[in-house]
Amino acid sequence: MSESIERIKCLIIGSGPAGYTAAIYAARADLKPVLYTGMEPGGQLTTTTEVDNFPGYPEGIDGPTMMVQLQQQAERFGTEVRIGMVTAVEFSEKVGGIHKVTVDNAKQIEAETVIISTGATAKYLGLPSEQKLRGGGVSACAVCDGFFYKGQEVAIVGAGDTAAEEATYLANLCSKVTMLVRKDYMRASKAMQHRVNNTKNLEVLYNTEVDEVLGDQVVEGLRMVNNQTGEKSEIKITGLFIAIGHKPNTDIFKGQLEMDETGYIITKGKSTKTNMPGVFASGDVQDNEYRQAVTAAGTGCMAALDAERYLATLETED
Ligand SMILES: Cc1cc2nc3c(=O)[nH]c(=O)nc-3n(C[C@H](O)[C@H](O)[C@H](O)COP(=O)(O)OP(=O)(O)OC[C@H]3O[C@@H](n4cnc5c(N)ncnc54)[C@H](O)[C@@H]3O)c2cc1C
């Protein structure tokens, strides 16, 4: 049974750094935001123990604690944080139009502005040993976690530009990086391949896949398999980085918002504006380049300011 329709000024979808920062700014601008957390309250950072690079935490902080603090800061200014998943949207193409949103396939909300902060999910290989050791040496973010493996031997899986970029980033920090490429060639651009091939402590193994991540509590090694010969071999490593891509969480917006070929929402110029008036996107959902908590928070701030200015313009036009 559907409940009665609720009308609000600002709806924020997602509870990562982008969503909560948008909420802090929107609440302080008196937009009385309502934020839906989705299936992962606190977002991706709740899956990591150490965040060392978010400004303002000189000793570092664990991800779940940081996200609770962001939520508390958003609530302090009046954000209403609700558990729930946005399951359908019907955006208005009209300036000043009302956007219709369905939560958990039941509740209907009408919003004057919508801020999308649904993030992007890192892809993993799906091996049980990889899943067991996530947070224990298996990571999908070299820029976030590479520092913890300074001077150590690590491996990275992937063959695209991001994988090549992350492999050379790791090679700057680690004593040795082994890069596993499934095919007999790399998808990365020629320039990136050149960088990889000219990095001394970076070895590329083609036609090679992960057979099993070794270690009980933490990563201790990797068993690899050559997919041409079936031959298996092992190396000792302390960190395994998975760089096989991300999937932006945008399925429910398909057909309504402009996206790139991977599904990242396209925003206009330096703003967070989408192709729909009054609909804004912030954080990883619109960023296939940086994907960091601080950049997500920065664009969350921008989205709330864009929403506030959009509403102010409507009022002047009335
Ligand atoms: C293991 C790991 C470690 C990391 N470490 C660091 C680090 O040390 N430093 C750093 O800067 N970055 C780190 N990152 C990257 C950082 O977590 C992301 O860049 C950041 O969380 C992106 O924020 P976001 O708000 O855009 O999205 P996310 O954090 O991905 O949050 C998305 C939110 O949207 C919600 N959602 C999705 N779909 C719906 C829906 N339909 N309805 C309602 N809600 C929905 C989810 O429940 C979630 O709350 C790490 C990432 C990972 C995976």
mmCIF file of C-alpha atoms and ligand atoms in Angstrom:
data_model
loop_
_atom_site.group_PDB
_atom_site.id
_atom_site.type_symbol
_atom_site.label_atom_id
_atom_site.label_comp_id
_atom_site.label_asym_id
_atom_site.label_seq_id
_atom_site.Cartn_x
_atom_site.Cartn_y
_atom_site.Cartn_z
ATOM 1 C CA MET A 1 0.000 0.000 0.000
ATOM 2 C CA SER A 2 1.482 3.383 -0.868
ATOM 3 C CA GLU A 3 1.502 6.085 1.814
ATOM 4 C CA SER A 4 0.429 9.699 1.251
ATOM 5 C CA ILE A 5 2.774 11.838 -0.845
ATOM 6 C CA GLU A 6 5.286 13.976 1.063
ATOM 7 C CA ARG A 7 6.542 17.255 -0.464
ATOM 8 C CA ILE A 8 10.058 18.447 0.415
ATOM 9 C CA LYS A 9 12.537 21.073 -0.762
ATOM 10 C CA CYS A 10 15.656 18.961 -0.981
ATOM 11 C CA LEU A 11 16.123 15.214 -1.207
ATOM 12 C CA ILE A 12 19.598 13.733 -0.865
ATOM 13 C CA ILE A 13 20.144 10.180 -2.082
ATOM 14 C CA GLY A 14 23.125 8.451 -0.447
ATOM 15 C CA SER A 15 24.969 8.640 2.870
ATOM 16 C CA GLY A 16 28.651 8.725 1.892
ATOM 17 C CA PRO A 17 30.924 11.785 2.288
ATOM 18 C CA ALA A 18 29.178 13.481 -0.672
ATOM 19 C CA GLY A 19 25.636 12.967 0.662
ATOM 20 C CA TYR A 20 26.417 14.030 4.241
ATOM 21 C CA THR A 21 28.412 17.085 3.147
ATOM 22 C CA ALA A 22 25.562 18.110 0.840
ATOM 23 C CA ALA A 23 23.254 17.634 3.847
ATOM 24 C CA ILE A 24 25.384 19.854 6.127
ATOM 25 C CA TYR A 25 25.299 22.709 3.593
ATOM 26 C CA ALA A 26 21.647 22.220 2.575
ATOM 27 C CA ALA A 27 20.503 22.129 6.204
ATOM 28 C CA ARG A 28 22.458 25.274 7.043
ATOM 29 C CA ALA A 29 20.828 26.977 4.043
ATOM 30 C CA ASP A 30 17.439 26.017 5.535
ATOM 31 C CA LEU A 31 16.488 23.617 2.729
ATOM 32 C CA LYS A 32 15.356 21.095 5.396
ATOM 33 C CA PRO A 33 16.973 18.190 3.592
ATOM 34 C CA VAL A 34 15.806 14.616 3.869
ATOM 35 C CA LEU A 35 18.587 12.086 3.252
ATOM 36 C CA TYR A 36 18.067 8.423 2.401
ATOM 37 C CA THR A 37 20.997 6.209 3.389
ATOM 38 C CA GLY A 38 20.569 3.306 0.976
ATOM 39 C CA MET A 39 21.840 -0.215 1.658
ATOM 40 C CA GLU A 40 25.247 0.963 2.897
ATOM 41 C CA PRO A 41 24.726 3.654 5.559
ATOM 42 C CA GLY A 42 27.933 5.717 5.651
ATOM 43 C CA GLY A 43 29.013 4.571 2.189
ATOM 44 C CA GLN A 44 32.269 2.988 1.045
ATOM 45 C CA LEU A 45 34.396 4.307 3.924
ATOM 46 C CA THR A 46 32.544 2.023 6.327
ATOM 47 C CA THR A 47 34.442 -0.850 4.664
ATOM 48 C CA THR A 48 37.864 0.476 5.639
ATOM 49 C CA THR A 49 39.614 0.663 8.981
ATOM 50 C CA GLU A 50 42.071 3.479 8.407
ATOM 51 C CA VAL A 51 41.464 6.814 6.732
ATOM 52 C CA ASP A 52 44.712 8.747 6.912
ATOM 53 C CA ASN A 53 44.219 11.352 4.209
ATOM 54 C CA PHE A 54 41.004 13.193 5.134
ATOM 55 C CA PRO A 55 42.002 16.686 6.312
ATOM 56 C CA GLY A 56 41.358 17.458 9.952
ATOM 57 C CA TYR A 57 42.306 14.086 11.433
ATOM 58 C CA PRO A 58 46.030 14.369 12.246
ATOM 59 C CA GLU A 59 46.117 10.871 13.770
ATOM 60 C CA GLY A 60 43.888 9.333 11.077
ATOM 61 C CA ILE A 61 40.479 7.844 11.837
ATOM 62 C CA ASP A 62 38.646 4.628 11.130
ATOM 63 C CA GLY A 63 36.092 4.883 8.326
ATOM 64 C CA PRO A 64 32.918 3.909 10.256
ATOM 65 C CA THR A 65 33.676 6.430 13.063
ATOM 66 C CA MET A 66 34.307 9.206 10.554
ATOM 67 C CA MET A 67 30.999 8.510 8.821
ATOM 68 C CA VAL A 68 29.047 8.522 12.121
ATOM 69 C CA GLN A 69 30.598 11.921 12.858
ATOM 70 C CA LEU A 70 29.590 13.226 9.416
ATOM 71 C CA GLN A 71 26.040 11.998 10.031
ATOM 72 C CA GLN A 72 25.940 13.699 13.436
ATOM 73 C CA GLN A 73 27.184 16.944 11.904
ATOM 74 C CA ALA A 74 24.461 16.786 9.229
ATOM 75 C CA GLU A 75 21.791 16.048 11.858
ATOM 76 C CA ARG A 76 22.995 18.864 14.107
ATOM 77 C CA PHE A 77 21.711 21.368 11.536
ATOM 78 C CA GLY A 78 18.396 19.580 11.052
ATOM 79 C CA THR A 79 18.963 17.022 8.289
ATOM 80 C CA GLU A 80 16.471 14.190 8.545
ATOM 81 C CA VAL A 81 18.416 10.987 7.967
ATOM 82 C CA ARG A 82 16.231 8.038 7.016
ATOM 83 C CA ILE A 83 17.037 4.396 6.330
ATOM 84 C CA GLY A 84 15.698 3.517 2.899
ATOM 85 C CA MET A 85 16.535 2.854 -0.702
ATOM 86 C CA VAL A 86 15.358 5.027 -3.566
ATOM 87 C CA THR A 87 13.894 2.525 -6.013
ATOM 88 C CA ALA A 88 12.468 4.745 -8.775
ATOM 89 C CA VAL A 89 12.605 8.356 -9.949
ATOM 90 C CA GLU A 90 10.614 10.455 -12.362
ATOM 91 C CA PHE A 91 12.446 13.719 -12.937
ATOM 92 C CA SER A 92 10.667 16.771 -14.313
ATOM 93 C CA GLU A 93 12.227 18.384 -17.371
ATOM 94 C CA LYS A 94 10.631 21.745 -16.452
ATOM 95 C CA VAL A 95 12.516 24.469 -14.591
ATOM 96 C CA GLY A 96 10.736 24.617 -11.228
ATOM 97 C CA GLY A 97 9.115 21.242 -11.889
ATOM 98 C CA ILE A 98 8.579 18.693 -9.145
ATOM 99 C CA HIS A 99 10.624 15.494 -9.088
ATOM 100 C CA LYS A 100 8.868 12.293 -8.043
ATOM 101 C CA VAL A 101 10.796 9.723 -6.096
ATOM 102 C CA THR A 102 9.783 6.303 -4.768
ATOM 103 C CA VAL A 103 11.456 4.884 -1.663
ATOM 104 C CA ASP A 104 11.513 1.129 -0.960
ATOM 105 C CA ASN A 105 8.963 0.596 -3.749
ATOM 106 C CA ALA A 106 6.281 2.162 -1.535
ATOM 107 C CA LYS A 107 6.721 5.679 -0.176
ATOM 108 C CA GLN A 108 6.216 8.557 -2.613
ATOM 109 C CA ILE A 109 8.141 11.806 -2.233
ATOM 110 C CA GLU A 110 7.893 14.972 -4.282
ATOM 111 C CA ALA A 111 11.076 17.056 -4.190
ATOM 112 C CA GLU A 112 11.869 20.511 -5.531
ATOM 113 C CA THR A 113 15.555 19.560 -5.764
ATOM 114 C CA VAL A 114 17.337 16.210 -5.730
ATOM 115 C CA ILE A 115 21.025 15.643 -4.940
ATOM 116 C CA ILE A 116 22.291 12.286 -6.156
ATOM 117 C CA SER A 117 25.249 10.925 -4.151
ATOM 118 C CA THR A 118 24.879 7.202 -4.733
ATOM 119 C CA GLY A 119 28.599 6.513 -5.290
ATOM 120 C CA ALA A 120 30.316 3.899 -7.371
ATOM 121 C CA THR A 121 31.063 0.340 -6.337
ATOM 122 C CA ALA A 122 34.517 -1.140 -6.908
ATOM 123 C CA LYS A 123 34.483 -4.424 -8.814
ATOM 124 C CA TYR A 124 36.205 -7.419 -7.246
ATOM 125 C CA LEU A 125 37.226 -10.770 -8.724
ATOM 126 C CA GLY A 126 34.707 -12.652 -6.591
ATOM 127 C CA LEU A 127 37.092 -15.283 -5.192
ATOM 128 C CA PRO A 128 36.235 -16.412 -1.621
ATOM 129 C CA SER A 129 39.860 -15.902 -0.484
ATOM 130 C CA GLU A 130 39.805 -12.351 -1.904
ATOM 131 C CA GLN A 131 36.560 -11.525 -0.114
ATOM 132 C CA LYS A 132 37.848 -12.997 3.173
ATOM 133 C CA LEU A 133 40.928 -10.762 3.088
ATOM 134 C CA ARG A 134 39.229 -7.491 2.088
ATOM 135 C CA GLY A 135 40.539 -5.009 4.648
ATOM 136 C CA GLY A 136 43.301 -7.488 5.513
ATOM 137 C CA GLY A 137 45.551 -6.610 2.590
ATOM 138 C CA VAL A 138 43.078 -6.770 -0.318
ATOM 139 C CA SER A 139 42.085 -3.286 -1.456
ATOM 140 C CA ALA A 140 40.392 -1.678 -4.437
ATOM 141 C CA CYS A 141 42.050 1.702 -3.920
ATOM 142 C CA ALA A 142 45.809 2.151 -4.364
ATOM 143 C CA VAL A 143 45.733 5.875 -3.624
ATOM 144 C CA CYS A 144 43.858 5.186 -0.371
ATOM 145 C CA ASP A 145 45.797 2.187 0.916
ATOM 146 C CA GLY A 146 49.128 2.094 -0.970
ATOM 147 C CA PHE A 147 50.894 4.036 1.776
ATOM 148 C CA PHE A 148 50.339 1.181 4.260
ATOM 149 C CA TYR A 149 52.549 -1.063 2.063
ATOM 150 C CA LYS A 150 55.521 1.276 1.808
ATOM 151 C CA GLY A 151 58.723 -0.709 1.157
ATOM 152 C CA GLN A 152 56.788 -3.981 0.769
ATOM 153 C CA GLU A 153 55.994 -6.294 -2.173
ATOM 154 C CA VAL A 154 52.471 -6.062 -3.588
ATOM 155 C CA ALA A 155 50.491 -7.165 -6.641
ATOM 156 C CA ILE A 156 47.838 -5.437 -8.702
ATOM 157 C CA VAL A 157 45.201 -6.935 -10.996
ATOM 158 C CA GLY A 158 43.968 -5.036 -14.052
ATOM 159 C CA ALA A 159 44.916 -3.890 -17.518
ATOM 160 C CA GLY A 160 43.236 -0.533 -18.125
ATOM 161 C CA ASP A 161 44.421 3.032 -17.656
ATOM 162 C CA THR A 162 43.415 3.109 -13.978
ATOM 163 C CA ALA A 163 45.272 -0.135 -13.279
ATOM 164 C CA ALA A 164 48.369 1.166 -15.061
ATOM 165 C CA GLU A 165 48.160 4.487 -13.193
ATOM 166 C CA GLU A 166 47.728 2.726 -9.840
ATOM 167 C CA ALA A 167 50.545 0.250 -10.613
ATOM 168 C CA THR A 168 53.030 3.073 -11.197
ATOM 169 C CA TYR A 169 51.709 4.908 -8.115
ATOM 170 C CA LEU A 170 52.380 1.775 -6.038
ATOM 171 C CA ALA A 171 55.810 1.294 -7.626
ATOM 172 C CA ASN A 172 56.805 4.673 -6.171
ATOM 173 C CA LEU A 173 56.014 3.423 -2.674
ATOM 174 C CA CYS A 174 56.613 -0.312 -2.709
ATOM 175 C CA SER A 175 59.795 -2.322 -3.227
ATOM 176 C CA LYS A 176 58.197 -4.458 -5.946
ATOM 177 C CA VAL A 177 54.876 -4.489 -7.811
ATOM 178 C CA THR A 178 53.655 -7.477 -9.824
ATOM 179 C CA MET A 179 50.903 -6.597 -12.295
ATOM 180 C CA LEU A 180 48.590 -9.402 -13.415
ATOM 181 C CA VAL A 181 47.041 -8.939 -16.861
ATOM 182 C CA ARG A 182 44.455 -11.517 -17.973
ATOM 183 C CA LYS A 183 45.005 -11.137 -21.709
ATOM 184 C CA ASP A 184 48.237 -11.084 -23.697
ATOM 185 C CA TYR A 185 48.015 -7.301 -24.004
ATOM 186 C CA MET A 186 47.115 -4.265 -21.870
ATOM 187 C CA ARG A 187 44.018 -2.140 -22.547
ATOM 188 C CA ALA A 188 45.749 0.962 -21.154
ATOM 189 C CA SER A 189 46.756 3.757 -23.520
ATOM 190 C CA LYS A 190 50.160 3.528 -25.212
ATOM 191 C CA ALA A 191 51.447 6.345 -23.011
ATOM 192 C CA MET A 192 50.437 4.514 -19.832
ATOM 193 C CA GLN A 193 51.895 1.232 -21.097
ATOM 194 C CA HIS A 194 55.124 3.062 -21.779
ATOM 195 C CA ARG A 195 55.176 4.315 -18.175
ATOM 196 C CA VAL A 196 54.517 0.817 -16.849
ATOM 197 C CA ASN A 197 57.198 -0.776 -19.017
ATOM 198 C CA ASN A 198 59.728 1.810 -17.964
ATOM 199 C CA THR A 199 59.200 1.383 -14.249
ATOM 200 C CA LYS A 200 62.035 -0.774 -12.942
ATOM 201 C CA ASN A 201 60.366 -2.393 -9.925
ATOM 202 C CA LEU A 202 57.125 -3.151 -11.820
ATOM 203 C CA GLU A 203 56.804 -6.549 -13.462
ATOM 204 C CA VAL A 204 53.882 -7.335 -15.793
ATOM 205 C CA LEU A 205 52.708 -10.933 -16.103
ATOM 206 C CA TYR A 206 50.428 -11.441 -19.130
ATOM 207 C CA ASN A 207 47.853 -14.254 -19.488
ATOM 208 C CA THR A 208 47.912 -14.425 -15.703
ATOM 209 C CA GLU A 209 45.022 -14.586 -13.245
ATOM 210 C CA VAL A 210 44.631 -14.897 -9.490
ATOM 211 C CA ASP A 211 43.993 -18.492 -8.453
ATOM 212 C CA GLU A 212 43.908 -17.802 -4.728
ATOM 213 C CA VAL A 213 44.898 -15.091 -2.282
ATOM 214 C CA LEU A 214 47.024 -16.750 0.391
ATOM 215 C CA GLY A 215 46.888 -15.890 4.079
ATOM 216 C CA ASP A 216 44.586 -16.425 7.016
ATOM 217 C CA GLN A 217 44.053 -13.040 8.698
ATOM 218 C CA VAL A 218 46.177 -10.935 6.340
ATOM 219 C CA VAL A 219 47.545 -11.334 2.811
ATOM 220 C CA GLU A 220 50.758 -13.352 2.773
ATOM 221 C CA GLY A 221 50.999 -14.360 -0.870
ATOM 222 C CA LEU A 222 49.304 -15.011 -4.151
ATOM 223 C CA ARG A 223 48.823 -18.188 -6.145
ATOM 224 C CA MET A 224 48.599 -17.307 -9.831
ATOM 225 C CA VAL A 225 47.606 -19.330 -12.846
ATOM 226 C CA ASN A 226 48.719 -18.885 -16.450
ATOM 227 C CA ASN A 227 45.451 -19.153 -18.402
ATOM 228 C CA GLN A 228 47.267 -20.454 -21.508
ATOM 229 C CA THR A 229 49.365 -23.217 -19.966
ATOM 230 C CA GLY A 230 47.446 -23.865 -16.738
ATOM 231 C CA GLU A 231 50.724 -23.572 -14.875
ATOM 232 C CA LYS A 232 50.432 -22.317 -11.295
ATOM 233 C CA SER A 233 53.005 -20.288 -9.382
ATOM 234 C CA GLU A 234 53.201 -18.418 -6.088
ATOM 235 C CA ILE A 235 54.660 -15.118 -4.971
ATOM 236 C CA LYS A 236 54.994 -13.604 -1.501
ATOM 237 C CA ILE A 237 53.149 -10.289 -1.138
ATOM 238 C CA THR A 238 51.533 -8.324 1.683
ATOM 239 C CA GLY A 239 49.017 -6.357 -0.389
ATOM 240 C CA LEU A 240 46.773 -7.125 -3.356
ATOM 241 C CA PHE A 241 45.148 -4.264 -5.252
ATOM 242 C CA ILE A 242 42.163 -4.922 -7.492
ATOM 243 C CA ALA A 243 41.893 -2.373 -10.308
ATOM 244 C CA ILE A 244 39.344 -3.901 -12.671
ATOM 245 C CA GLY A 245 36.925 -0.997 -12.648
ATOM 246 C CA HIS A 246 33.992 0.537 -10.798
ATOM 247 C CA LYS A 247 30.261 0.408 -11.396
ATOM 248 C CA PRO A 248 28.509 3.715 -10.713
ATOM 249 C CA ASN A 249 25.237 3.198 -8.838
ATOM 250 C CA THR A 250 23.043 4.817 -11.462
ATOM 251 C CA ASP A 251 20.741 2.064 -12.776
ATOM 252 C CA ILE A 252 17.601 3.800 -11.479
ATOM 253 C CA PHE A 253 18.492 7.027 -13.321
ATOM 254 C CA LYS A 254 19.100 5.443 -16.724
ATOM 255 C CA GLY A 255 17.089 6.970 -19.543
ATOM 256 C CA GLN A 256 16.544 10.206 -17.568
ATOM 257 C CA LEU A 257 20.024 11.558 -16.873
ATOM 258 C CA GLU A 258 22.921 11.972 -19.271
ATOM 259 C CA MET A 259 25.680 9.475 -18.491
ATOM 260 C CA ASP A 260 28.956 8.395 -20.020
ATOM 261 C CA GLU A 261 29.408 4.917 -21.491
ATOM 262 C CA THR A 262 30.207 3.401 -18.054
ATOM 263 C CA GLY A 263 27.174 4.989 -16.411
ATOM 264 C CA TYR A 264 28.789 7.931 -14.591
ATOM 265 C CA ILE A 265 26.411 10.910 -14.442
ATOM 266 C CA ILE A 266 27.568 13.824 -16.592
ATOM 267 C CA THR A 267 27.562 17.202 -14.865
ATOM 268 C CA LYS A 268 27.755 20.570 -16.574
ATOM 269 C CA GLY A 269 31.025 22.515 -16.600
ATOM 270 C CA LYS A 270 32.385 23.144 -13.146
ATOM 271 C CA SER A 271 28.967 22.670 -11.515
ATOM 272 C CA THR A 272 27.062 19.638 -10.194
ATOM 273 C CA LYS A 273 24.094 20.333 -12.493
ATOM 274 C CA THR A 274 22.757 17.394 -14.504
ATOM 275 C CA ASN A 275 20.684 17.699 -17.680
ATOM 276 C CA MET A 276 17.520 17.912 -15.502
ATOM 277 C CA PRO A 277 16.804 21.268 -13.837
ATOM 278 C CA GLY A 278 16.913 20.933 -10.056
ATOM 279 C CA VAL A 279 18.739 17.587 -10.135
ATOM 280 C CA PHE A 280 22.389 17.620 -9.033
ATOM 281 C CA ALA A 281 25.047 14.923 -8.767
ATOM 282 C CA SER A 282 27.991 14.798 -6.370
ATOM 283 C CA GLY A 283 30.709 12.375 -5.319
ATOM 284 C CA ASP A 284 31.927 9.231 -7.028
ATOM 285 C CA VAL A 285 28.686 8.847 -8.997
ATOM 286 C CA GLN A 286 29.872 11.654 -11.285
ATOM 287 C CA ASP A 287 33.637 11.265 -10.902
ATOM 288 C CA ASN A 288 35.525 8.497 -12.675
ATOM 289 C CA GLU A 289 38.807 10.300 -12.119
ATOM 290 C CA TYR A 290 39.581 11.066 -8.452
ATOM 291 C CA ARG A 291 37.148 8.976 -6.342
ATOM 292 C CA GLN A 292 38.363 10.187 -2.938
ATOM 293 C CA ALA A 293 36.397 11.038 0.200
ATOM 294 C CA VAL A 294 37.613 14.633 0.202
ATOM 295 C CA THR A 295 36.700 15.211 -3.457
ATOM 296 C CA ALA A 296 33.313 13.574 -2.849
ATOM 297 C CA ALA A 297 32.755 15.902 0.116
ATOM 298 C CA GLY A 298 33.831 18.896 -1.994
ATOM 299 C CA THR A 299 31.299 18.183 -4.712
ATOM 300 C CA GLY A 300 28.655 17.469 -2.039
ATOM 301 C CA CYS A 301 29.151 21.041 -0.842
ATOM 302 C CA MET A 302 28.899 22.278 -4.435
ATOM 303 C CA ALA A 303 25.660 20.353 -5.032
ATOM 304 C CA ALA A 304 23.969 21.897 -1.989
ATOM 305 C CA LEU A 305 25.080 25.391 -3.062
ATOM 306 C CA ASP A 306 23.842 24.706 -6.611
ATOM 307 C CA ALA A 307 20.486 23.493 -5.229
ATOM 308 C CA GLU A 308 20.138 26.517 -2.965
ATOM 309 C CA ARG A 309 20.915 28.928 -5.840
ATOM 310 C CA TYR A 310 18.514 27.101 -8.168
ATOM 311 C CA LEU A 311 15.679 27.511 -5.641
ATOM 312 C CA ALA A 312 16.617 31.152 -4.999
ATOM 313 C CA THR A 313 16.446 31.872 -8.758
ATOM 314 C CA LEU A 314 12.971 30.333 -8.925
ATOM 315 C CA GLU A 315 11.796 32.541 -6.074
ATOM 316 C CA THR A 316 13.052 35.701 -7.821
ATOM 317 C CA GLU A 317 11.274 34.635 -11.013
ATOM 318 C CA ASP A 318 7.913 34.152 -9.180
HETATM 319 C C1 LIG B 1 38.255 -0.038 0.803
HETATM 320 C C2 LIG B 1 38.204 1.434 0.481
HETATM 321 C C3 LIG B 1 39.051 2.292 1.157
HETATM 322 C C4 LIG B 1 39.021 3.642 0.869
HETATM 323 N N1 LIG B 1 39.845 4.471 1.566
HETATM 324 C C5 LIG B 1 39.827 5.800 1.317
HETATM 325 C C6 LIG B 1 40.676 6.678 2.037
HETATM 326 O O1 LIG B 1 41.463 6.260 2.885
HETATM 327 N N2 LIG B 1 40.598 7.996 1.732
HETATM 328 C C7 LIG B 1 39.752 8.486 0.770
HETATM 329 O O2 LIG B 1 39.718 9.695 0.556
HETATM 330 N N3 LIG B 1 38.939 7.679 0.074
HETATM 331 C C8 LIG B 1 38.948 6.344 0.323
HETATM 332 N N4 LIG B 1 38.157 5.508 -0.399
HETATM 333 C C9 LIG B 1 37.287 6.087 -1.436
HETATM 334 C C10 LIG B 1 36.061 6.717 -0.773
HETATM 335 O O3 LIG B 1 35.468 5.777 0.061
HETATM 336 C C11 LIG B 1 35.074 7.194 -1.829
HETATM 337 O O4 LIG B 1 35.708 8.062 -2.739
HETATM 338 C C12 LIG B 1 33.908 7.938 -1.170
HETATM 339 O O5 LIG B 1 33.290 7.131 -0.188
HETATM 340 C C13 LIG B 1 32.869 8.364 -2.193
HETATM 341 O O6 LIG B 1 31.843 8.997 -1.518
HETATM 342 P P1 LIG B 1 30.379 9.132 -2.116
HETATM 343 O O7 LIG B 1 29.629 9.888 -1.098
HETATM 344 O O8 LIG B 1 30.433 9.633 -3.490
HETATM 345 O O9 LIG B 1 29.821 7.649 -2.250
HETATM 346 P P2 LIG B 1 29.818 6.355 -1.319
HETATM 347 O O10 LIG B 1 30.717 6.462 -0.154
HETATM 348 O O11 LIG B 1 30.026 5.233 -2.266
HETATM 349 O O12 LIG B 1 28.336 6.318 -0.789
HETATM 350 C C14 LIG B 1 27.259 6.030 -1.629
HETATM 351 C C15 LIG B 1 25.999 6.020 -0.799
HETATM 352 O O13 LIG B 1 24.873 5.939 -1.669
HETATM 353 C C16 LIG B 1 23.942 5.037 -1.112
HETATM 354 N N5 LIG B 1 23.069 4.579 -2.199
HETATM 355 C C17 LIG B 1 23.384 3.934 -3.347
HETATM 356 N N6 LIG B 1 22.267 3.697 -4.083
HETATM 357 C C18 LIG B 1 21.229 4.226 -3.378
HETATM 358 C C19 LIG B 1 19.824 4.306 -3.586
HETATM 359 N N7 LIG B 1 19.252 3.802 -4.685
HETATM 360 N N8 LIG B 1 19.062 4.910 -2.642
HETATM 361 C C20 LIG B 1 19.622 5.445 -1.527
HETATM 362 N N9 LIG B 1 20.947 5.409 -1.278
HETATM 363 C C21 LIG B 1 21.730 4.793 -2.190
HETATM 364 C C22 LIG B 1 24.790 3.965 -0.451
HETATM 365 O O14 LIG B 1 24.047 3.240 0.526
HETATM 366 C C23 LIG B 1 25.888 4.837 0.151
HETATM 367 O O15 LIG B 1 25.476 5.322 1.403
HETATM 368 C C24 LIG B 1 38.136 4.147 -0.122
HETATM 369 C C25 LIG B 1 37.279 3.278 -0.809
HETATM 370 C C26 LIG B 1 37.308 1.934 -0.512
HETATM 371 C C27 LIG B 1 36.363 1.001 -1.236
#
